[in-house]
Short mmCIF file of C-alpha atoms in Angstrom, two decimals:
data_model
loop_
_atom_site.label_atom_id
_atom_site.label_comp_id
_atom_site.label_asym_id
_atom_site.label_seq_id
_atom_site.Cartn_x
_atom_site.Cartn_y
_atom_site.Cartn_z
CA MET Q 1 22.37 -41.20 -70.10
CA LEU Q 2 20.30 -39.44 -67.71
CA THR Q 3 17.27 -41.52 -68.64
CA SER Q 4 19.34 -44.72 -67.97
CA VAL Q 5 20.29 -43.32 -64.45
CA ASP Q 6 16.75 -42.45 -63.70
CA GLN Q 7 15.54 -45.80 -64.80
CA PHE Q 8 18.23 -47.39 -62.52
CA LEU Q 9 17.31 -45.44 -59.48
CA ARG Q 10 13.61 -46.25 -59.99
CA GLY Q 11 14.26 -49.79 -60.92
CA ARG Q 12 12.42 -49.64 -64.04
CA GLY Q 13 12.89 -50.76 -67.66
CA VAL Q 14 16.13 -52.77 -68.12
CA PHE Q 15 16.91 -52.28 -64.47
CA SER Q 16 13.77 -53.90 -63.19
CA PRO Q 17 14.44 -56.78 -60.90
CA GLN Q 18 11.66 -58.91 -62.75
CA VAL Q 19 13.48 -58.71 -66.01
CA SER Q 20 16.77 -60.37 -66.87
CA ALA Q 21 18.04 -57.94 -69.58
CA THR Q 22 21.30 -58.34 -71.35
CA GLY Q 23 23.73 -55.58 -71.12
CA ARG Q 24 22.55 -54.54 -67.58
CA GLY Q 25 25.93 -55.70 -66.04
CA ALA Q 26 27.83 -53.51 -68.47
CA ARG Q 27 25.78 -50.44 -67.66
CA LEU Q 28 26.20 -50.89 -63.86
CA PHE Q 29 29.93 -51.11 -64.57
CA GLY Q 30 29.79 -48.07 -66.74
CA PHE Q 31 27.94 -46.23 -63.75
CA ILE Q 32 30.40 -47.35 -61.26
CA LEU Q 33 33.39 -46.18 -63.28
CA LEU Q 34 31.98 -42.85 -64.36
CA PHE Q 35 30.11 -41.62 -61.19
CA SER Q 36 32.82 -42.77 -58.61
CA ALA Q 37 35.51 -40.90 -60.83
CA LEU Q 38 33.14 -37.91 -60.80
CA TYR Q 39 32.92 -37.94 -57.11
CA GLY Q 40 36.67 -38.58 -56.91
CA ALA Q 41 37.41 -35.44 -58.84
CA ALA Q 42 35.35 -33.46 -56.52
CA MET Q 43 36.81 -35.07 -53.21
CA GLY Q 44 40.23 -34.49 -54.53
CA SER Q 45 39.78 -30.70 -55.16
CA PHE Q 46 39.92 -29.99 -51.26
CA GLY Q 47 43.53 -28.52 -51.67
CA LEU Q 48 42.46 -26.13 -54.63
CA CYS Q 49 39.54 -24.96 -52.85
CA ALA Q 50 41.29 -24.49 -49.51
CA SER Q 51 44.57 -22.81 -50.55
CA GLY Q 52 44.39 -22.31 -54.25
CA ALA Q 53 48.18 -23.38 -54.57
CA PRO Q 54 48.46 -24.44 -58.13
CA ARG Q 55 50.74 -27.44 -57.11
CA LEU Q 56 47.47 -29.16 -55.84
CA ALA Q 57 45.92 -28.96 -59.22
CA ALA Q 58 46.97 -32.65 -59.83
CA TYR Q 59 44.72 -34.20 -57.07
CA PRO Q 60 41.22 -34.01 -58.55
CA ALA Q 61 42.68 -36.09 -61.50
CA LEU Q 62 44.58 -38.43 -59.20
CA VAL Q 63 41.73 -39.10 -56.95
CA ALA Q 64 39.24 -39.38 -59.78
CA ALA Q 65 41.55 -42.15 -61.06
CA LYS Q 66 41.89 -43.97 -57.70
CA THR Q 67 38.07 -43.96 -56.50
CA PRO Q 68 36.91 -46.45 -59.16
CA ILE Q 69 39.88 -48.55 -58.34
CA LEU Q 70 38.89 -48.53 -54.67
CA LEU Q 71 35.38 -49.73 -55.52
CA LEU Q 72 36.10 -52.08 -58.22
CA GLY Q 73 39.48 -53.45 -56.94
CA THR Q 74 37.65 -54.40 -53.66
CA PHE Q 75 34.94 -55.83 -55.72
CA LEU Q 76 37.34 -58.10 -57.61
CA LEU Q 77 39.20 -59.18 -54.55
CA CYS Q 78 35.91 -60.27 -52.82
CA LEU Q 79 34.44 -61.99 -55.93
CA PRO Q 80 36.15 -65.43 -55.66
CA SER Q 81 34.92 -66.17 -52.21
CA PHE Q 82 31.45 -64.85 -52.84
CA PHE Q 83 31.13 -67.28 -55.79
CA VAL Q 84 32.39 -70.17 -53.89
CA LEU Q 85 30.24 -69.39 -50.80
CA ASN Q 86 27.15 -69.03 -52.99
CA ALA Q 87 27.84 -72.43 -54.42
CA VAL Q 88 28.54 -74.09 -51.16
CA PHE Q 89 25.36 -72.79 -49.75
CA GLY Q 90 23.52 -74.39 -52.68
CA LEU Q 91 22.79 -71.10 -54.36
CA ARG Q 92 24.98 -71.69 -57.43
CA GLU Q 93 22.02 -71.37 -59.83
CA ASP Q 94 21.04 -67.90 -58.58
CA PHE Q 95 24.65 -66.53 -58.77
CA PRO Q 96 24.42 -64.36 -61.81
CA GLU Q 97 21.27 -62.50 -60.09
CA ALA Q 98 23.22 -62.16 -56.81
CA LEU Q 99 26.23 -60.80 -58.74
CA ARG Q 100 23.84 -58.26 -60.45
CA ALA Q 101 22.49 -57.36 -56.87
CA VAL Q 102 25.91 -56.55 -55.48
CA LEU Q 103 27.05 -54.69 -58.73
CA GLY Q 104 23.68 -52.77 -58.54
CA SER Q 105 24.30 -51.68 -55.02
CA LEU Q 106 27.90 -50.56 -55.95
CA ALA Q 107 26.42 -48.68 -58.74
CA CYS Q 108 23.93 -47.01 -56.48
CA LEU Q 109 26.67 -45.97 -54.10
CA ALA Q 110 28.59 -44.37 -57.03
CA VAL Q 111 25.56 -42.44 -58.30
CA VAL Q 112 24.54 -41.17 -54.67
CA LEU Q 113 28.17 -40.20 -54.12
CA ALA Q 114 28.23 -38.20 -57.37
CA ALA Q 115 25.02 -36.62 -56.27
CA PHE Q 116 26.74 -35.46 -53.29
CA ALA Q 117 29.64 -34.09 -55.09
CA PRO Q 118 28.24 -30.46 -55.24
CA VAL Q 119 27.63 -30.53 -51.51
CA THR Q 120 31.21 -31.65 -50.87
CA LEU Q 121 32.50 -28.79 -53.12
CA PHE Q 122 30.32 -26.41 -51.07
CA VAL Q 123 31.58 -27.74 -47.76
CA TYR Q 124 35.25 -27.29 -49.25
CA LEU Q 125 34.49 -23.75 -49.91
CA TRP Q 126 33.68 -22.87 -46.32
CA THR Q 127 36.22 -24.88 -44.35
CA ASP Q 128 39.88 -25.32 -45.00
CA TYR Q 129 40.22 -27.62 -41.99
CA TYR Q 130 41.84 -30.88 -43.48
CA ASP Q 131 40.39 -33.08 -40.67
CA ALA Q 132 37.02 -31.71 -41.28
CA ALA Q 133 37.23 -32.61 -44.87
CA ILE Q 134 38.27 -36.10 -44.14
CA LEU Q 135 35.35 -36.44 -41.62
CA PHE Q 136 32.76 -35.12 -44.00
CA ASN Q 137 33.88 -37.52 -46.72
CA GLY Q 138 33.58 -40.30 -44.21
CA ALA Q 139 30.06 -39.21 -43.66
CA VAL Q 140 29.15 -38.94 -47.32
CA PHE Q 141 30.43 -42.56 -48.03
CA ALA Q 142 28.55 -43.84 -45.05
CA ALA Q 143 25.34 -42.01 -46.25
CA ALA Q 144 25.94 -43.38 -49.80
CA ALA Q 145 26.44 -46.77 -48.52
CA GLY Q 146 23.27 -46.74 -46.59
CA ALA Q 147 21.32 -45.49 -49.69
CA SER Q 148 22.78 -48.40 -51.71
CA LEU Q 149 21.21 -50.81 -49.42
CA ARG Q 150 17.78 -49.80 -51.11
CA VAL Q 151 18.85 -51.05 -54.44
CA SER Q 152 20.53 -54.32 -53.00
CA ARG Q 153 17.28 -54.85 -51.18
CA ARG Q 154 15.41 -54.48 -54.43
CA TYR Q 155 17.60 -56.96 -56.27
CA TYR Q 156 17.96 -59.33 -53.41
CA GLY Q 157 14.43 -59.32 -52.36
CA PRO Q 158 13.09 -61.82 -54.93
CA LEU Q 159 16.17 -64.09 -54.12
CA ILE Q 160 15.68 -63.89 -50.40
CA ARG Q 161 11.86 -64.81 -50.91
CA ARG Q 162 13.30 -67.82 -52.87
CA SER Q 163 15.78 -68.80 -50.42
CA PRO Q 164 16.46 -67.10 -46.85
CA ARG Q 165 20.04 -68.26 -47.11
CA HIS Q 166 20.55 -65.35 -49.60
CA ARG Q 167 20.17 -62.89 -46.67
CA LEU Q 168 23.01 -64.56 -45.10
CA LEU Q 169 25.15 -64.35 -48.24
CA MET Q 170 24.12 -60.69 -48.75
CA LEU Q 171 25.28 -59.80 -45.28
CA ALA Q 172 28.38 -61.84 -45.68
CA TRP Q 173 29.19 -59.88 -48.89
CA PHE Q 174 28.76 -56.41 -47.30
CA GLY Q 175 30.87 -57.38 -44.29
CA VAL Q 176 33.73 -58.87 -46.25
CA TYR Q 177 33.45 -55.92 -48.78
CA ILE Q 178 33.55 -53.32 -46.09
CA PHE Q 179 36.40 -55.03 -44.31
CA VAL Q 180 38.49 -55.07 -47.48
CA ALA Q 181 37.34 -51.62 -48.72
CA VAL Q 182 38.54 -49.88 -45.63
CA GLN Q 183 42.17 -51.46 -46.08
CA MET Q 184 41.99 -50.67 -49.75
CA ALA Q 185 41.16 -46.92 -49.04
CA TRP Q 186 43.92 -46.93 -46.47
CA THR Q 187 46.30 -48.35 -49.04
CA LEU Q 188 45.27 -46.04 -51.82
CA ARG Q 189 45.24 -42.81 -49.75
CA PRO Q 190 45.56 -39.80 -49.92
CA PHE Q 191 42.02 -39.20 -51.21
CA ILE Q 192 41.62 -35.72 -50.17
CA GLY Q 193 45.12 -34.06 -50.42
CA ASP Q 194 46.63 -32.35 -47.67
CA PRO Q 195 46.97 -28.54 -48.49
CA ASN Q 196 49.70 -28.21 -45.90
CA PRO Q 197 52.60 -26.52 -47.82
CA GLU Q 198 54.99 -29.19 -46.26
CA ALA Q 199 52.88 -32.21 -47.46
CA PRO Q 200 53.94 -33.24 -50.87
CA VAL Q 201 51.66 -34.05 -53.75
CA VAL Q 202 51.79 -37.78 -53.94
CA LEU Q 203 49.85 -40.58 -55.59
CA LEU Q 204 50.28 -42.84 -52.86
CA ARG Q 205 51.63 -42.28 -49.35
CA SER Q 206 55.17 -43.70 -49.11
CA THR Q 207 54.35 -45.15 -45.69
CA ALA Q 208 51.63 -47.14 -47.25
CA LEU Q 209 52.52 -50.48 -45.90
CA ASP Q 210 50.16 -50.38 -42.97
CA ASN Q 211 46.97 -51.75 -41.76
CA ALA Q 212 43.84 -49.63 -41.11
CA TRP Q 213 42.26 -52.21 -38.63
CA VAL Q 214 45.42 -52.39 -36.66
CA GLU Q 215 45.19 -48.73 -36.39
CA VAL Q 216 41.71 -49.04 -35.18
CA ALA Q 217 42.79 -51.69 -32.62
CA ARG Q 218 45.56 -49.55 -31.34
CA ILE Q 219 43.28 -46.54 -30.86
CA ILE Q 220 40.76 -48.74 -29.06
CA GLY Q 221 43.50 -50.11 -26.81
CA GLN Q 222 44.92 -46.74 -26.05
CA ALA Q 223 41.47 -45.38 -25.19
CA LEU Q 224 40.78 -48.21 -22.80
CA ARG Q 225 44.18 -47.72 -21.16
CA ALA Q 226 43.50 -44.00 -20.85
CA MET Q 227 40.17 -44.76 -19.03
CA GLY Q 228 42.23 -46.92 -16.65
CA MET Q 229 40.90 -50.32 -17.89
CA MET Z 1 36.11 -78.11 -68.55
CA SER Z 2 38.94 -80.48 -67.28
CA GLY Z 3 37.84 -83.34 -65.15
CA TRP Z 4 38.72 -82.13 -61.67
CA VAL Z 5 37.23 -78.77 -62.14
CA ARG Z 6 34.07 -80.29 -63.19
CA ASP Z 7 34.07 -82.69 -60.18
CA LEU Z 8 34.79 -79.84 -57.95
CA ASP Z 9 32.03 -77.49 -59.50
CA GLU Z 10 29.45 -80.52 -59.26
CA LEU Z 11 30.60 -80.89 -55.67
CA LEU Z 12 30.20 -77.34 -54.70
CA ARG Z 13 26.77 -77.17 -56.58
CA GLY Z 14 25.49 -80.05 -54.35
CA ARG Z 15 24.76 -82.31 -57.15
CA LYS Z 16 27.18 -85.07 -55.74
CA THR Z 17 25.79 -84.75 -52.16
CA GLN Z 18 21.98 -84.80 -52.91
CA PRO Z 19 20.28 -87.35 -50.50
CA GLY Z 20 19.28 -89.37 -53.54
CA ALA Z 21 22.80 -89.61 -54.90
CA LEU Z 22 24.24 -90.40 -51.37
CA ALA Z 23 21.59 -92.93 -50.84
CA ARG Z 24 22.88 -95.16 -53.74
CA GLY Z 25 26.46 -94.99 -52.33
CA THR Z 26 29.70 -92.92 -52.50
CA GLU Z 27 31.20 -94.26 -55.62
CA HIS Z 28 30.51 -91.05 -57.39
CA LEU Z 29 32.88 -89.26 -55.20
CA PRO Z 30 36.36 -89.64 -56.70
CA ALA Z 31 38.59 -89.40 -53.67
CA GLY Z 32 41.91 -89.20 -55.49
CA ARG Z 33 40.65 -86.45 -57.58
CA PHE Z 34 39.46 -84.53 -54.55
CA LEU Z 35 42.85 -85.14 -52.74
CA LEU Z 36 44.61 -83.56 -55.62
CA VAL Z 37 42.28 -80.67 -55.45
CA VAL Z 38 43.11 -80.28 -51.78
CA VAL Z 39 46.69 -80.15 -52.52
CA GLY Z 40 46.38 -77.79 -55.44
CA LEU Z 41 44.02 -75.30 -53.80
CA GLY Z 42 46.13 -75.52 -50.34
CA MET Z 43 49.13 -74.55 -52.34
CA VAL Z 44 47.29 -71.58 -53.86
CA TYR Z 45 46.16 -70.28 -50.45
CA GLY Z 46 49.74 -70.93 -48.89
CA ALA Z 47 51.26 -68.88 -51.58
CA PHE Z 48 48.87 -65.87 -50.94
CA MET Z 49 49.65 -66.30 -47.17
CA GLY Z 50 53.28 -66.51 -47.70
CA LEU Z 51 53.34 -63.04 -49.55
CA TYR Z 52 53.73 -61.51 -46.15
CA ALA Z 53 57.25 -62.89 -45.93
CA LEU Z 54 58.26 -61.42 -49.30
CA LEU Z 55 57.39 -57.79 -48.32
CA ASN Z 56 58.03 -57.55 -44.86
CA ARG Z 57 61.58 -58.71 -44.77
CA THR Z 58 64.66 -57.43 -46.32
CA PRO Z 59 65.70 -59.18 -48.37
CA PRO Z 60 62.54 -61.05 -49.08
CA CYS Z 61 62.39 -64.29 -47.51
CA TYR Z 62 61.66 -66.71 -50.29
CA GLU Z 63 62.14 -69.74 -48.14
CA GLN Z 64 59.29 -68.82 -46.12
CA TRP Z 65 57.01 -68.27 -49.10
CA LEU Z 66 57.93 -71.67 -50.35
CA ALA Z 67 57.37 -73.15 -46.82
CA SER Z 68 53.84 -71.68 -46.50
CA THR Z 69 52.97 -72.90 -50.02
CA VAL Z 70 54.12 -76.42 -49.33
CA LYS Z 71 52.99 -76.85 -45.72
CA THR Z 72 49.41 -75.44 -46.27
CA PRO Z 73 48.22 -78.76 -47.93
CA ALA Z 74 50.52 -80.67 -45.56
CA VAL Z 75 48.33 -79.47 -42.62
CA PHE Z 76 45.21 -80.83 -44.12
CA LEU Z 77 46.68 -84.17 -45.40
CA LEU Z 78 48.38 -84.88 -42.12
CA THR Z 79 45.37 -84.16 -40.19
CA LEU Z 80 43.44 -86.41 -42.58
CA ILE Z 81 45.84 -89.22 -41.69
CA VAL Z 82 45.72 -88.79 -37.99
CA THR Z 83 41.91 -88.49 -37.76
CA PHE Z 84 40.73 -90.78 -40.66
CA PRO Z 85 41.02 -94.19 -38.59
CA SER Z 86 38.84 -92.94 -35.79
CA LEU Z 87 36.31 -91.62 -38.26
CA TYR Z 88 36.28 -95.02 -39.87
CA VAL Z 89 35.95 -96.91 -36.53
CA PHE Z 90 33.16 -94.86 -35.38
CA ASN Z 91 31.32 -95.50 -38.70
CA ALA Z 92 32.13 -99.47 -38.47
CA LEU Z 93 30.99 -99.28 -34.88
CA LEU Z 94 27.65 -97.52 -35.78
CA ASP Z 95 27.49 -100.06 -38.50
CA THR Z 96 26.79 -97.32 -41.16
CA ARG Z 97 26.88 -98.20 -44.66
CA LEU Z 98 30.27 -96.49 -45.32
CA THR Z 99 32.99 -98.78 -46.04
CA LEU Z 100 36.74 -97.79 -45.61
CA MET Z 101 36.92 -96.40 -49.05
CA GLY Z 102 33.49 -94.88 -48.66
CA THR Z 103 34.65 -92.95 -45.52
CA LEU Z 104 37.83 -91.79 -47.44
CA ARG Z 105 35.70 -90.61 -50.31
CA THR Z 106 33.27 -88.65 -48.06
CA ILE Z 107 35.99 -87.00 -46.06
CA SER Z 108 37.98 -86.06 -49.19
CA ALA Z 109 34.87 -84.45 -50.71
CA ALA Z 110 34.46 -82.40 -47.49
CA LEU Z 111 38.26 -81.51 -47.54
CA ALA Z 112 37.67 -80.41 -51.08
CA VAL Z 113 34.91 -77.98 -50.07
CA ASN Z 114 37.01 -76.60 -47.18
CA LEU Z 115 40.04 -75.95 -49.43
CA ALA Z 116 37.82 -74.38 -52.13
CA VAL Z 117 36.40 -71.91 -49.60
CA LEU Z 118 39.98 -71.37 -48.23
CA ALA Z 119 41.42 -70.65 -51.68
CA SER Z 120 38.63 -68.59 -52.59
CA LEU Z 121 39.45 -66.20 -49.64
CA GLY Z 122 43.26 -66.14 -50.90
CA PRO Z 123 43.14 -63.00 -52.79
CA ILE Z 124 41.85 -61.11 -49.77
CA THR Z 125 44.55 -62.54 -47.61
CA GLY Z 126 47.16 -61.76 -50.36
CA PHE Z 127 45.98 -58.17 -50.50
CA PHE Z 128 46.16 -57.77 -46.79
CA SER Z 129 49.66 -59.58 -46.84
CA LEU Z 130 51.05 -57.14 -49.21
CA THR Z 131 49.68 -53.89 -47.36
CA THR Z 132 50.11 -54.96 -43.72
CA SER Z 133 53.25 -54.67 -41.56
CA SER Z 134 51.54 -55.96 -38.42
CA TYR Z 135 52.28 -59.75 -37.72
CA ALA Z 136 49.56 -60.12 -35.13
CA PHE Z 137 46.94 -58.80 -37.73
CA MET Z 138 48.09 -61.28 -40.37
CA LYS Z 139 48.02 -64.12 -37.87
CA LEU Z 140 44.50 -63.32 -36.78
CA LEU Z 141 43.24 -62.86 -40.40
CA ASN Z 142 44.57 -66.30 -41.14
CA TYR Z 143 43.18 -67.86 -38.08
CA ALA Z 144 39.69 -66.36 -39.13
CA VAL Z 145 40.02 -67.59 -42.69
CA PHE Z 146 41.13 -70.96 -41.61
CA GLY Z 147 38.30 -71.00 -38.99
CA VAL Z 148 35.43 -70.03 -41.42
CA SER Z 149 36.56 -72.44 -44.10
CA GLY Z 150 36.99 -75.23 -41.69
CA ILE Z 151 33.47 -74.71 -40.18
CA ILE Z 152 31.97 -74.84 -43.62
CA GLY Z 153 33.94 -77.97 -44.70
CA LEU Z 154 32.97 -79.61 -41.38
CA THR Z 155 29.28 -78.81 -41.65
CA PHE Z 156 29.26 -80.15 -45.13
CA LEU Z 157 30.94 -83.53 -43.82
CA VAL Z 158 28.45 -83.74 -41.03
CA THR Z 159 25.53 -83.27 -43.36
CA MET Z 160 26.86 -85.76 -45.80
CA LEU Z 161 27.40 -88.34 -42.94
CA SER Z 162 23.92 -87.93 -41.65
CA ARG Z 163 22.47 -88.25 -45.06
CA ILE Z 164 24.41 -91.48 -45.62
CA GLU Z 165 23.47 -92.78 -42.38
CA GLY Z 166 19.81 -92.02 -42.65
CA GLY Z 167 19.83 -92.52 -46.37
CA ALA Z 168 19.07 -96.22 -46.69
CA PRO Z 169 15.42 -96.17 -47.53
CA ALA Z 170 15.63 -92.57 -49.08
CA PRO Z 171 12.25 -91.48 -49.79
CA ALA Z 172 12.07 -90.90 -53.50
CA ALA Z 173 11.88 -87.11 -53.64
CA PRO Z 174 9.75 -85.78 -56.53
CA PRO Z 175 12.32 -85.08 -59.22
CA SER Z 176 12.14 -81.47 -60.42
CA PRO Z 177 11.58 -80.98 -64.14
CA SER Z 178 15.36 -80.40 -64.65
CA GLY Z 179 16.00 -83.66 -62.72
CA PHE Z 180 17.74 -81.39 -60.26
CA ASP Z 181 16.16 -80.19 -57.05
CA PRO Z 182 18.11 -77.22 -55.59
CA ALA Z 183 16.54 -77.53 -52.36
CA ALA Z 184 17.73 -81.24 -51.89
CA ALA Z 185 21.25 -80.02 -53.03
CA VAL Z 186 21.87 -77.73 -50.41
CA PRO Z 187 24.65 -79.15 -48.47
CA LEU Z 188 24.71 -76.55 -45.81
CA PRO Z 189 22.75 -75.48 -42.82
CA VAL Z 190 19.60 -77.81 -43.43
CA ALA Z 191 18.14 -79.20 -40.16
CA GLU Z 192 18.12 -82.77 -40.89
CA PRO Z 193 16.41 -84.99 -38.44
CA ALA Z 194 18.97 -86.09 -35.81
CA GLU Z 195 19.72 -89.71 -36.24
CA GLY Z 196 19.97 -90.57 -32.62
CA HIS Z 197 23.42 -91.23 -31.03
CA GLY Z 198 25.13 -91.41 -34.42
CA ARG Z 199 24.99 -87.69 -34.88
CA ALA Z 200 26.35 -87.23 -31.46
CA VAL Z 201 29.35 -89.46 -32.26
CA PHE Z 202 30.09 -87.58 -35.39
CA ARG Z 203 30.08 -84.35 -33.33
CA VAL Z 204 32.57 -85.72 -30.89
CA TRP Z 205 34.76 -86.77 -33.95
CA VAL Z 206 34.41 -83.17 -35.40
CA LEU Z 207 35.71 -81.91 -32.22
CA LEU Z 208 38.62 -84.30 -32.35
CA TYR Z 209 39.26 -83.02 -35.95
CA ILE Z 210 39.09 -79.58 -35.03
CA PHE Z 211 41.59 -80.08 -32.23
CA VAL Z 212 43.96 -82.05 -34.13
CA GLY Z 213 43.80 -79.85 -37.21
CA ALA Z 214 44.43 -76.71 -35.12
CA GLN Z 215 47.27 -78.24 -33.10
CA MET Z 216 48.71 -79.74 -36.69
CA GLY Z 217 48.76 -76.22 -37.85
CA TRP Z 218 50.76 -75.09 -34.57
CA VAL Z 219 53.23 -77.93 -34.92
CA LEU Z 220 54.09 -77.09 -38.63
CA ARG Z 221 54.34 -73.30 -37.95
CA PRO Z 222 55.58 -70.91 -39.14
CA PHE Z 223 53.02 -70.06 -41.94
CA VAL Z 224 53.23 -66.27 -41.91
CA GLY Z 225 56.65 -66.00 -40.38
CA ASP Z 226 57.34 -63.47 -37.65
CA PRO Z 227 59.59 -60.88 -39.34
CA ARG Z 228 61.58 -60.35 -36.28
CA GLN Z 229 62.62 -63.96 -36.17
CA PRO Z 230 64.92 -65.77 -38.65
CA PHE Z 231 63.35 -68.19 -40.87
CA GLU Z 232 62.96 -71.74 -39.82
CA TRP Z 233 61.12 -74.62 -41.58
CA PHE Z 234 59.80 -75.55 -38.05
CA ARG Z 235 59.79 -73.72 -34.74
CA ALA Z 236 60.75 -75.43 -31.53
CA ARG Z 237 57.90 -77.02 -29.49
CA ASP Z 238 56.28 -74.33 -27.37
CA SER Z 239 52.87 -73.63 -25.97
CA ASN Z 240 49.72 -74.42 -28.05
CA VAL Z 241 47.65 -72.98 -30.72
CA PHE Z 242 44.80 -71.93 -28.40
CA MET Z 243 47.00 -69.94 -26.06
CA ASP Z 244 48.71 -68.31 -29.06
CA LEU Z 245 45.36 -67.16 -30.35
CA LEU Z 246 44.53 -65.43 -27.09
CA ARG Z 247 47.91 -63.89 -26.72
CA THR Z 248 47.63 -62.47 -30.46
CA ILE Z 249 44.27 -60.97 -29.65
CA GLY Z 250 45.63 -59.24 -26.62
CA SER Z 251 48.83 -57.88 -28.47
CA ILE Z 252 46.84 -56.28 -31.18
CA PHE Z 253 45.29 -54.03 -28.82
CA GLN Z 254 48.85 -53.09 -27.24
CA GLY Z 255 49.77 -51.17 -30.27
#
C-alpha cells in the first residue's frame, strides 16, 4: 500500500506518465476513496477535540463518509461536459489519458489531505474556536489543491506538448470542478461539526437549499455598499 | 451503437468535418438525424433546467418542468427556421458550393454540436437547480451555459463553412497511417486562412443568429420560472433579453 502511494507521488512504476498500465484508474479511485475518508474523519473530530461531548462522536464517521462523496460526486457531475468538450476540441482520442490526468490530480489532492490530517488534529487540540477550524480546513484544501497541480502537470504535460489545446481543457476542468465543488461542499455541510451545545448533530443542515456563490455575491455586494460604492 | 449515436460521435470527433470530407460535399451529414438529436438533447437539458420549478415551489410545478423540457428544443428549431433563409441566401450570393440542402445539413450538424455541449452541462445545471433557491443565480447559470455551448456550436459552423468555401481544390493532405489525421479533424479554434469577404459575411450572419437566438429564448420564456410568479406557458411581451441579463447581474449583488 505504502509502496503504491510512494510510486504514485513520485510518478514511477505503474503511475509513470510514460506507461499506460491497466488498473491504474482503479488504484487512483481507491486512493481518492480511502484518503479523503481518512481526512474526513480527522476534519470531523473538531467537536470531540474541542468539547469532548460524547454526542459529537458521530461526526468523524459522518464526515468520513461525506468527503469522498464531495470529491467523487463533483467528479461525476463534471464528467459529461469534460468528455464532450474534449471531443469537440478534437481531443477525443486522448480522452482516456486526460481522464487519468484529472483522476490523478484528485487522488493527489486526497493523499495530501490525508497527510495533513495529523496537523489538523493538532490544531484542533489548541483551538476550540469554530470559525478558526473552518478557516484552517479551507486553507488545507487550498494547499492540497495547489499540491495536486503537480500531478496534473505531470500527466497533462505530454498531452499539452502534443496539442496546446489540452492546456485550455485542463483549465476548463479545474474551473468547472471548483465551481461545482464549492456548491457541493455547501450542500453537504457540515463538514466540521459545530460544538455549540445548541447546535444539533446532523448529517445535513436542514437549510441546505441554498447557494454558496449567491452568498459570496451577497457578501461582496454588502462590502461594496459599506464602502459607499 | 445505434445510428444516431454513431453519427453524433463521429461528428464530435471531427471525422465528418475534416477538410477532405467537406471538400467532397456535405452528403455524409444526415440533417434529419441531427435535427432529431437536437430535439432529444434539447429535451434532456430542458428537463435538468426545469428541476428548479419542482423544488422551489410548493406544490412542485410540473407544468413548468414540462414547459422547460419542451421549449428548449423549440428555441433552437425556431431560431433555425427564422435564420436559415438568410444563411442560404448569403451562401448563394457568394456562390459557395452549398446547395439549399447542403446549407441545412451544415447548420444541423453545428446545432447538434451545440446541443451536445449544452446537454453535457445538464447534470451540473440539474445539481445547482436542486440545491439553489436564488432565481437570479439560476438565470445567470443558464445564460452562461447557453452562451458557452452556443459559442462552441457557432465556431464549429464558421469553421465548417470556411472549409466548404475554400475547400474546392482541397490540397490532398498526407493521410495518416490510420487514415485519420487528428490535426485536420479539429473543428475548433484553428486559424484558417481568411477567405476574403466571405468570412465577413458569415460573421455578420453569426451576429444575426446570436441576436435571434437570444431573443427567441426571451420570447419563449419562462424556462427557469420565477417562483414568486404563477406558472404561465409564455410571459407577456416586455423588455428584452439583454436588459434582463444586466438587471439579473445587478440583482445578484443586492442580496
